[in-house]
PDB file of C-alpha atoms in Angstrom:
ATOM      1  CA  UNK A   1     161.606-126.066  32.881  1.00  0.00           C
ATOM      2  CA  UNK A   2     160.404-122.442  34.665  1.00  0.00           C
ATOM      3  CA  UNK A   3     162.748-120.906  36.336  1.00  0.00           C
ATOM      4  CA  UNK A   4     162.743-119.521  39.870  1.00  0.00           C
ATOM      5  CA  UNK A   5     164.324-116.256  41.002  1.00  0.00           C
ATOM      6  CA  UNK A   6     165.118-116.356  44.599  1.00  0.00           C
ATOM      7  CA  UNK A   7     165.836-113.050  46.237  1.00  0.00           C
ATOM      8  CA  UNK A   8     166.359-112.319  50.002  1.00  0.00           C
ATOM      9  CA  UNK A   9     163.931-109.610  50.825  1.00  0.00           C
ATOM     10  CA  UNK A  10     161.215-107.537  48.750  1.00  0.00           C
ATOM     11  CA  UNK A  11     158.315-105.278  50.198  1.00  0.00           C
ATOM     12  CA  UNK A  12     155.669-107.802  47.966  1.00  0.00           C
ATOM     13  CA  UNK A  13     156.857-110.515  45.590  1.00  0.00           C
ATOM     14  CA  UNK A  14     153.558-109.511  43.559  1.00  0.00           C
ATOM     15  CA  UNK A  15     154.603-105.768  43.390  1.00  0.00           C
ATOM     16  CA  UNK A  16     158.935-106.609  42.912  1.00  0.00           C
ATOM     17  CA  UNK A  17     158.154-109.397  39.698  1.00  0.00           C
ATOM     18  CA  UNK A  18     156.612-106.012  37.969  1.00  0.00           C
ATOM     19  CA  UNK A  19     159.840-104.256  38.197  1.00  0.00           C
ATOM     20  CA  UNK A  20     161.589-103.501  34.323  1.00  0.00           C
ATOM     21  CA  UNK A  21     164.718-106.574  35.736  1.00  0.00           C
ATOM     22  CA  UNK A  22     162.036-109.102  36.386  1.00  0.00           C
ATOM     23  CA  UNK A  23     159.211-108.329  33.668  1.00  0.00           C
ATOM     24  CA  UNK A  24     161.085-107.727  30.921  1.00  0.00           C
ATOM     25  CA  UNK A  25     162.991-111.002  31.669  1.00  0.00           C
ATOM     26  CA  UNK A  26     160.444-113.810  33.164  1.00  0.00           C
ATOM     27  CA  UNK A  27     158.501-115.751  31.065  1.00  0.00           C
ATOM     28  CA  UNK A  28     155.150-117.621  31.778  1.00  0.00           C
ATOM     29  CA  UNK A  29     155.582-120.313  35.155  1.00  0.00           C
ATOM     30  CA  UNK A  30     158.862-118.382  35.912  1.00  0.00           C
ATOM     31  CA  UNK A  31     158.245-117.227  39.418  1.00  0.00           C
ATOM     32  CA  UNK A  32     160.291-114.983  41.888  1.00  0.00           C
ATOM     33  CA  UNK A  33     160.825-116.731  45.405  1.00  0.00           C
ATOM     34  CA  UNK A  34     161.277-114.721  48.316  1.00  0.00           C
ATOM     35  CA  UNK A  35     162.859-114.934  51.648  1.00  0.00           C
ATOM     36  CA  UNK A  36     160.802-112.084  53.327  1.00  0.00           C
ATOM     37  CA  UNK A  37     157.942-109.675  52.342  1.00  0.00           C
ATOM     38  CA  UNK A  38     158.495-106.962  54.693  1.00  0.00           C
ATOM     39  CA  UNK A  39     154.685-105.656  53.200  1.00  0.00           C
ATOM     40  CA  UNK A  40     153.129-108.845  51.963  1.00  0.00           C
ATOM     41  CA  UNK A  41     149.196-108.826  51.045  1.00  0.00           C
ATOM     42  CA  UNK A  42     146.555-111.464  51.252  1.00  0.00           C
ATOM     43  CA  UNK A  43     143.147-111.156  49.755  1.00  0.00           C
ATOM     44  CA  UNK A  44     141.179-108.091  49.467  1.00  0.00           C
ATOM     45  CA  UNK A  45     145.087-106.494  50.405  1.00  0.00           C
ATOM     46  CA  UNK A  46     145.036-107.337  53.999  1.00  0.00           C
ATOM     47  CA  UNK A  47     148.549-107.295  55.176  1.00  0.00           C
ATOM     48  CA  UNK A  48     150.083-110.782  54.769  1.00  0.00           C
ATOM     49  CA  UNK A  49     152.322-111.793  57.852  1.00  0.00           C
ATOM     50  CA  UNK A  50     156.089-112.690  56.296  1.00  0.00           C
ATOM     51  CA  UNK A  51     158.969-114.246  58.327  1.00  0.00           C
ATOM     52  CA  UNK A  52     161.814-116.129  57.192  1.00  0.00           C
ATOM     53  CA  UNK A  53     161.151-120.133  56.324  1.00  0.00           C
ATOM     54  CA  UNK A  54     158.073-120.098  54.569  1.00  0.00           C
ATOM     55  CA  UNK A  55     157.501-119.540  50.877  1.00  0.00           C
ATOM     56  CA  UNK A  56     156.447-115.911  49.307  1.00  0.00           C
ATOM     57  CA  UNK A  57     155.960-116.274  45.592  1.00  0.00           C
ATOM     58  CA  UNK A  58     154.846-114.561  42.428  1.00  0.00           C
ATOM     59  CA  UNK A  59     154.623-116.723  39.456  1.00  0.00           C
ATOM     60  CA  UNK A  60     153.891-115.660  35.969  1.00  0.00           C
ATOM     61  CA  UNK A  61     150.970-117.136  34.401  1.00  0.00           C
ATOM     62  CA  UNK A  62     149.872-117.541  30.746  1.00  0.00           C
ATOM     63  CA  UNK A  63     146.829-115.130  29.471  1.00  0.00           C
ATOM     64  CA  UNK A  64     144.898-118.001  28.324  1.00  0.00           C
ATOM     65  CA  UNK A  65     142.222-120.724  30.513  1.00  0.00           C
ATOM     66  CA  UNK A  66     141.735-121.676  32.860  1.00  0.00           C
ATOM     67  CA  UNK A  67     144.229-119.057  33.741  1.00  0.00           C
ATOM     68  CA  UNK A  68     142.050-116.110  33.024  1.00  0.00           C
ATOM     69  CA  UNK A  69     138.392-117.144  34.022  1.00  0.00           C
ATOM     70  CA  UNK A  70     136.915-116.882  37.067  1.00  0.00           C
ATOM     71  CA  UNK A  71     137.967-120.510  37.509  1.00  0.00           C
ATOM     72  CA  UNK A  72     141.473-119.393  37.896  1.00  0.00           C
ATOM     73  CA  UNK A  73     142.208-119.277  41.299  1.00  0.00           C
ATOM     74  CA  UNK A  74     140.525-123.059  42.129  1.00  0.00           C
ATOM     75  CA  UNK A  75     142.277-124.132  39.100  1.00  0.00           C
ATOM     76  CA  UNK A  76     146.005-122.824  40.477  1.00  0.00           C
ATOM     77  CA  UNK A  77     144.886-123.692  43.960  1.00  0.00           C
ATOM     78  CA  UNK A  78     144.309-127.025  42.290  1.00  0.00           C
ATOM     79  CA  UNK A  79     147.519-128.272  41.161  1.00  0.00           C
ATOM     80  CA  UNK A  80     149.621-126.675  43.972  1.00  0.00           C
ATOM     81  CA  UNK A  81     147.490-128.887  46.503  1.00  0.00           C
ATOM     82  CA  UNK A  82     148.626-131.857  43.894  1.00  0.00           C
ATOM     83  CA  UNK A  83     151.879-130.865  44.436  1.00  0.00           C
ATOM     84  CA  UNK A  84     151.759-130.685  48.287  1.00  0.00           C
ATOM     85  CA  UNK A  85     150.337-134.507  47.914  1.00  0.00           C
ATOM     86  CA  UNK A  86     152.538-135.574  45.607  1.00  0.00           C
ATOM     87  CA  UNK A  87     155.369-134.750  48.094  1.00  0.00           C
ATOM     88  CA  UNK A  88     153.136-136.808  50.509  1.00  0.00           C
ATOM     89  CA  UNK A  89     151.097-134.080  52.753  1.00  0.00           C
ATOM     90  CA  UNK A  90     147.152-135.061  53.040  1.00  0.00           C
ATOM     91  CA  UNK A  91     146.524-131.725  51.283  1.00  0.00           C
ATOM     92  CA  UNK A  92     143.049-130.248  49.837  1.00  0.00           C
ATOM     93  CA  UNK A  93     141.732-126.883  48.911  1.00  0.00           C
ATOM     94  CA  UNK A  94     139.141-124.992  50.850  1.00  0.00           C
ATOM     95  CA  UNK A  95     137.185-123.140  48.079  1.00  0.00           C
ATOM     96  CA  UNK A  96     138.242-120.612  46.397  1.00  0.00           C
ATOM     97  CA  UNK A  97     141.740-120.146  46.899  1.00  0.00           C
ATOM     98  CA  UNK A  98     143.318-121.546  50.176  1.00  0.00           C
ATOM     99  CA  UNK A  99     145.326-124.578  50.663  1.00  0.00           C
ATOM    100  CA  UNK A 100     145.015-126.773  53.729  1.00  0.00           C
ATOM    101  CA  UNK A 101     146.642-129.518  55.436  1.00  0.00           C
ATOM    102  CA  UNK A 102     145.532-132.214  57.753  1.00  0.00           C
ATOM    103  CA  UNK A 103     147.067-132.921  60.864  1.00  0.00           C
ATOM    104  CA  UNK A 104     146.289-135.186  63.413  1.00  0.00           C
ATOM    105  CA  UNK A 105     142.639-135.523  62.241  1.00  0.00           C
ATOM    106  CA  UNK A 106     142.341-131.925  62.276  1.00  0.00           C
ATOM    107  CA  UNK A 107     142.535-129.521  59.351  1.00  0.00           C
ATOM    108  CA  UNK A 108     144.152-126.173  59.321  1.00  0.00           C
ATOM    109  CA  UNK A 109     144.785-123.400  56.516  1.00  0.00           C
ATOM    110  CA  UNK A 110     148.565-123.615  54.940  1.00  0.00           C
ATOM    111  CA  UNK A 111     148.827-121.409  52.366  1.00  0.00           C
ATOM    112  CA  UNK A 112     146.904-119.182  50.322  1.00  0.00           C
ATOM    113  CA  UNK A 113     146.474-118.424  46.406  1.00  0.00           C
ATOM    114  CA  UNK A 114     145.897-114.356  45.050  1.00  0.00           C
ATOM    115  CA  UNK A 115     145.584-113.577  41.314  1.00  0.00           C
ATOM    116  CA  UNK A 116     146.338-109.952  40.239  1.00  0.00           C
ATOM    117  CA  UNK A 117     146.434-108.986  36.492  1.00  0.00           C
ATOM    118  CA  UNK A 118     147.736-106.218  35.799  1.00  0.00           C
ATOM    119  CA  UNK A 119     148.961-104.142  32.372  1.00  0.00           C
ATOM    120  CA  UNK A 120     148.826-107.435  30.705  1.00  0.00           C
ATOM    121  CA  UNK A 121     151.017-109.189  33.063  1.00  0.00           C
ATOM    122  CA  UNK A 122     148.885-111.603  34.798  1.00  0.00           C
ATOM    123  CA  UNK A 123     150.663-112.830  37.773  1.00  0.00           C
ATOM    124  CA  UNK A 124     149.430-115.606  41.043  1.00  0.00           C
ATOM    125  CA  UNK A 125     150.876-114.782  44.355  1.00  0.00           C
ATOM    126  CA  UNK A 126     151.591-117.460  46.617  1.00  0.00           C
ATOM    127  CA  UNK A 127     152.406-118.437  50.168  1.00  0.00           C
ATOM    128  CA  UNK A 128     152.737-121.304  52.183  1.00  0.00           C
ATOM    129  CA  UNK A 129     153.889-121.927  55.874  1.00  0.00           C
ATOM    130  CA  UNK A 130     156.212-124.076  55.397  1.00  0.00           C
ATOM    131  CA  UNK A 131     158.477-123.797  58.593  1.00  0.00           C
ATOM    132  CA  UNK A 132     155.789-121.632  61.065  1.00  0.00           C
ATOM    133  CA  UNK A 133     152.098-120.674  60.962  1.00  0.00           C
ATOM    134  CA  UNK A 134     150.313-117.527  62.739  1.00  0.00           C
ATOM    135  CA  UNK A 135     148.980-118.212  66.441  1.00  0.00           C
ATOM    136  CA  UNK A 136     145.472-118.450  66.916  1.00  0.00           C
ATOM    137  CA  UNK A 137     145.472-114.694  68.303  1.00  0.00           C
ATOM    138  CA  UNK A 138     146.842-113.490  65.344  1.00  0.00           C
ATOM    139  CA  UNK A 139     143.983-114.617  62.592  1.00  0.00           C
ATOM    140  CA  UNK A 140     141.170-113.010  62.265  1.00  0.00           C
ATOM    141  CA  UNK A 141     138.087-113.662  64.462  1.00  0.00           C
ATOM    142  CA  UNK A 142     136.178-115.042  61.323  1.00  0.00           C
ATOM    143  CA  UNK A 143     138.552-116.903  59.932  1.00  0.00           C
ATOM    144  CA  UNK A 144     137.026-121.010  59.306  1.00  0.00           C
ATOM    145  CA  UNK A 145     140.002-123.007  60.600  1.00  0.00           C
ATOM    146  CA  UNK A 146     143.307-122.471  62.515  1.00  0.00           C
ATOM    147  CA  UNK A 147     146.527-122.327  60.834  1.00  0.00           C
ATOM    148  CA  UNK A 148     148.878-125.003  60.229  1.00  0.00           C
ATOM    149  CA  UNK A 149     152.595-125.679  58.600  1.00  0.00           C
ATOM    150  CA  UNK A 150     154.433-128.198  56.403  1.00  0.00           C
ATOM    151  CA  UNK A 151     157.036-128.770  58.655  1.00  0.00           C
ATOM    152  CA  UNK A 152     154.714-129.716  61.688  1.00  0.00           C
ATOM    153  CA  UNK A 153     152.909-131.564  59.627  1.00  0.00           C
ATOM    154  CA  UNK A 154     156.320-133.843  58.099  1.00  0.00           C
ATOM    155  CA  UNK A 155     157.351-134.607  62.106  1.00  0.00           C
ATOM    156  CA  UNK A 156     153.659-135.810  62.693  1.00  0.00           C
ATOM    157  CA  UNK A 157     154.157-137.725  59.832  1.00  0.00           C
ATOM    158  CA  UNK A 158     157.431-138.684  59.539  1.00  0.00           C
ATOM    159  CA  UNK A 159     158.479-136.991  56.323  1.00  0.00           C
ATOM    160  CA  UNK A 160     161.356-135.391  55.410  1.00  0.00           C
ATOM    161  CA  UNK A 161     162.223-131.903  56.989  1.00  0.00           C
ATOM    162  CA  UNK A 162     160.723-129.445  54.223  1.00  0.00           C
ATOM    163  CA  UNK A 163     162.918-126.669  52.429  1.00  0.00           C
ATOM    164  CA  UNK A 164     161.384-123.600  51.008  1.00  0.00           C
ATOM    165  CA  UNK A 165     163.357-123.972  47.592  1.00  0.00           C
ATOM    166  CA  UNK A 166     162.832-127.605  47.161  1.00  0.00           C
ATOM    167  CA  UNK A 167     159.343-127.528  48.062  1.00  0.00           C
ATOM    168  CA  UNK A 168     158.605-124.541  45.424  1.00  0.00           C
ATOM    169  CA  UNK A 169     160.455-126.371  42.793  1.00  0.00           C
ATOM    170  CA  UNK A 170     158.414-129.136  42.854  1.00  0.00           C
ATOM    171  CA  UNK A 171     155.172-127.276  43.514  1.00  0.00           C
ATOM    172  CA  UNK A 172     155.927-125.028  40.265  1.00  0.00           C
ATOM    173  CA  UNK A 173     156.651-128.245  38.244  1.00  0.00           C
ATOM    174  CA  UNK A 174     153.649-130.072  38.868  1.00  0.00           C
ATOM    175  CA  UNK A 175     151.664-126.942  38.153  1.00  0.00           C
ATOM    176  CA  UNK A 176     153.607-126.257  34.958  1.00  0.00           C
ATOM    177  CA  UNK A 177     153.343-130.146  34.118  1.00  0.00           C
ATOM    178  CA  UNK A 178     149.872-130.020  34.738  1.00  0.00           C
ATOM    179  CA  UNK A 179     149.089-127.103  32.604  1.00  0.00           C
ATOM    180  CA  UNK A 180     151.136-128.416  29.753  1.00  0.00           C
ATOM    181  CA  UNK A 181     148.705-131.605  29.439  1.00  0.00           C
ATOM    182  CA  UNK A 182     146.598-131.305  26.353  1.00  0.00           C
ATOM    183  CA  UNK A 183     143.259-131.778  28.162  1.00  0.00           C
ATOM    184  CA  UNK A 184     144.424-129.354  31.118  1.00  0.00           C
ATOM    185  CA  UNK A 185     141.695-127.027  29.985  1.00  0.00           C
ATOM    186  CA  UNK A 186     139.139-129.481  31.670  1.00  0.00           C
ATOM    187  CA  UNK A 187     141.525-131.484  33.961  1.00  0.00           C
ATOM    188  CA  UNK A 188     141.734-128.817  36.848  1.00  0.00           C
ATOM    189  CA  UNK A 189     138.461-129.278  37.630  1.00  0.00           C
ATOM    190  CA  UNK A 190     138.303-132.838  38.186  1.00  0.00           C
ATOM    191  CA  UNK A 191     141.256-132.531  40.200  1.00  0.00           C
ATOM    192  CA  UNK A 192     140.275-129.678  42.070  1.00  0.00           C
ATOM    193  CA  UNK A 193     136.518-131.509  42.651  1.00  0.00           C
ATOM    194  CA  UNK A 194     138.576-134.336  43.698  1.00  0.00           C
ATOM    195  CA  UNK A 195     140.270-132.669  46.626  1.00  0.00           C
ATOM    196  CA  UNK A 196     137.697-130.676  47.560  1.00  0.00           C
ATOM    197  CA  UNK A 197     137.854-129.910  51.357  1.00  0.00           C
ATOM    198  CA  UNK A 198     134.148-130.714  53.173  1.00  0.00           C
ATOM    199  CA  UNK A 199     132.557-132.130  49.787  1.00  0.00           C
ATOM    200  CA  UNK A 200     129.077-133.734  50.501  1.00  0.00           C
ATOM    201  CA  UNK A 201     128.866-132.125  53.910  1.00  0.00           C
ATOM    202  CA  UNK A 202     126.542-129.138  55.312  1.00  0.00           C
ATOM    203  CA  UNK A 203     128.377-125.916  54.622  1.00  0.00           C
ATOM    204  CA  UNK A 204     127.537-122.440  55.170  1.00  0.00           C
ATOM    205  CA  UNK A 205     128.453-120.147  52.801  1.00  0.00           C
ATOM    206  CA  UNK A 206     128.669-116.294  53.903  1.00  0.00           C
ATOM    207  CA  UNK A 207     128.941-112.829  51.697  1.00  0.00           C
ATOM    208  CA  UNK A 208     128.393-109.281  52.212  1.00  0.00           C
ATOM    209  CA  UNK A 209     126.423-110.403  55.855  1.00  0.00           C
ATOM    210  CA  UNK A 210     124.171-112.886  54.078  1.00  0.00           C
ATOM    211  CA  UNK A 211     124.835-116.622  54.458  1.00  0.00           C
ATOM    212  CA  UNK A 212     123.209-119.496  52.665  1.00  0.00           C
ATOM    213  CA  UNK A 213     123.269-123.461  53.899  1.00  0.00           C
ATOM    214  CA  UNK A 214     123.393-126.072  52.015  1.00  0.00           C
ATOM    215  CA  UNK A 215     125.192-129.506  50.884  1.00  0.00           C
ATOM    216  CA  UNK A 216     128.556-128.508  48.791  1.00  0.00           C
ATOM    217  CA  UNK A 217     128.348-130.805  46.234  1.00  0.00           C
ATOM    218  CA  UNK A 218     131.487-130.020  44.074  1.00  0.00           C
ATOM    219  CA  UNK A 219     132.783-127.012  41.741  1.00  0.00           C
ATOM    220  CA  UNK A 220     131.108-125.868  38.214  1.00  0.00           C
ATOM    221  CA  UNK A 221     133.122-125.349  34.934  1.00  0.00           C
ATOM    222  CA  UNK A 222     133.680-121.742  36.114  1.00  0.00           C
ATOM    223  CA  UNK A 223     135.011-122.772  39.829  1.00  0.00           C
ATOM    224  CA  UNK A 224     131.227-122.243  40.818  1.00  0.00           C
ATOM    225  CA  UNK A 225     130.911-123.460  44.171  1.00  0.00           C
ATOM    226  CA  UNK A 226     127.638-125.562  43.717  1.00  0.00           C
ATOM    227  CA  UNK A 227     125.193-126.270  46.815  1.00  0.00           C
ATOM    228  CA  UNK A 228     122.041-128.015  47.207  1.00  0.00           C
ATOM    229  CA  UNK A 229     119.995-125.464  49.285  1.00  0.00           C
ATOM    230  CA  UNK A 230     116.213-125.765  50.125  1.00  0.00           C
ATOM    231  CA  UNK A 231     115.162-123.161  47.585  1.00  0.00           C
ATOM    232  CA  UNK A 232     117.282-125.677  44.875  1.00  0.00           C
ATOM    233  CA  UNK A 233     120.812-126.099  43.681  1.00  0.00           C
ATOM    234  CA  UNK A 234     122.647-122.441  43.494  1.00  0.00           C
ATOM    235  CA  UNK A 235     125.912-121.649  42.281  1.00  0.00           C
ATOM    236  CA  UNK A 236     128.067-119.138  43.684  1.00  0.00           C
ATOM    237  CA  UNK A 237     131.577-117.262  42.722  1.00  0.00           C
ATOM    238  CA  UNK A 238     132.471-116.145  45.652  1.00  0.00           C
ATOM    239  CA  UNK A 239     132.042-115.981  49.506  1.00  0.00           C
ATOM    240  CA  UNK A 240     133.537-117.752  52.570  1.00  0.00           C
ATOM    241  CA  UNK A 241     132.659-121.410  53.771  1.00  0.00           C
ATOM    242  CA  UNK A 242     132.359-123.341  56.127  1.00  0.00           C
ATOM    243  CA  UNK A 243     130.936-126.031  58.208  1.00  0.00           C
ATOM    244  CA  UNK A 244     127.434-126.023  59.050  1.00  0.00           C
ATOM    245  CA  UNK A 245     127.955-127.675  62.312  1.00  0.00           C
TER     246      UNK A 245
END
């Protein structure tokens, strides 16, 4: 099975599995697990918020689909929200890349998936709140839902207290299991379609200022995010969603 580094502190897991000890030793769905990031990075490198008791990895991937397409991130996204059920949280993905949880009827952002391939090392960093989650001051203005955490949710719903290392274990073993599947080339995607988070419902999709509405009505073979607008069905790579109304 992969195995799993765990280190106290590093300034980014993506940037510290690089390093000559770690590269020239991991192999593919080995992953470094880290305490703290004392400069952790989200998407399009804004900084990524760190303490102690949630889970900041970096795990190796295989150069090979649906791994290196632009399907990649849904697909990963995928099986880690798999995992998060399988451990019993009412987890989906919000399209692309982010993980969320529902809580009380209510759903709010959990973790987060970013891909970065680099000198042939192609590598998905990953966090989840696991014991805390940012305060509504503390996300951005735009940002489509609040944020939420395992362990909040496992009181609500009376499951076991969550630990970082246990929780990544399993998370990198369903994704590894997954993957190893001989029809896991096409399986992400009916998983990922599967758990999509406001499927069938009025969305509004926004990128570079523009925004388009229509019904999402599931993913394409690329991690397209297909909609049914009033100009016809479009397909789009990337933006941010959300509800219409």
């Amino acid at each position: 099975m992969p195995q799993i580094i765990h280190v106290a502190q590093v300034t980014s897991v993506l940037d510290a599995v690089r390093e000559p000890e770690y590269r020239e030793t991991m192999q593919d769905f080995d992953s470094l697990l880290a305490d703290v990031q004392t400069q952790g990075r989200g998407q399009y490198r804004r900084a990524w918020s760190s303490p102690a008791g949630n889970i900041y990895a970096a795990l190796r991937l295989p150069m090979q689909p649906p791994f290196v397409g632009t399907e990649a991130a849904v697909a990963v996204s995928a099986w880690l929200a798999l995992g998060l059920r399988n451990l019993g949280y009412d987890c989906r993905i919000k399209w692309p890349n982010d993980l969320v949880l529902c809580q009380d009827g209510a759903w709010g952002k959990t973790g987060g998936v970013l891909l970065e391939e680099r000198e042939g090392l192609l590598v998905a960093g990953i966090g989840i709140n696991v014991a805390s989650s940012p305060s509504a001051d503390e996300l951005r203005s735009e940002a489509a839902l609040p944020a939420a955490h395992l362990a909040a949710c496992a009181r609500a719903c009376g499951l076991e207290e969550p630990q970082c290392a246990t929780v990544w274990k399993s998370l990198v073993n369903c994704l590894f299991s997954s993957y190893s599947q001989t029809n896991a080339l096409y399986e992400w995607r009916s998983v990922a379609d599967a758990l999509l988070l406001w499927r069938s419902r009025t969305v509004v999709l926004t990128e570079d200022g523009s925004s388009v509405t229509g019904e999402l009505r599931g993913l394409g073979p690329k991690g397209e995010l297909i909609l049914a607008t009033q100009g016809g069905t479009q397909l789009f790579l990337s933006g941010s969603v959300r509800p219409a109304f």
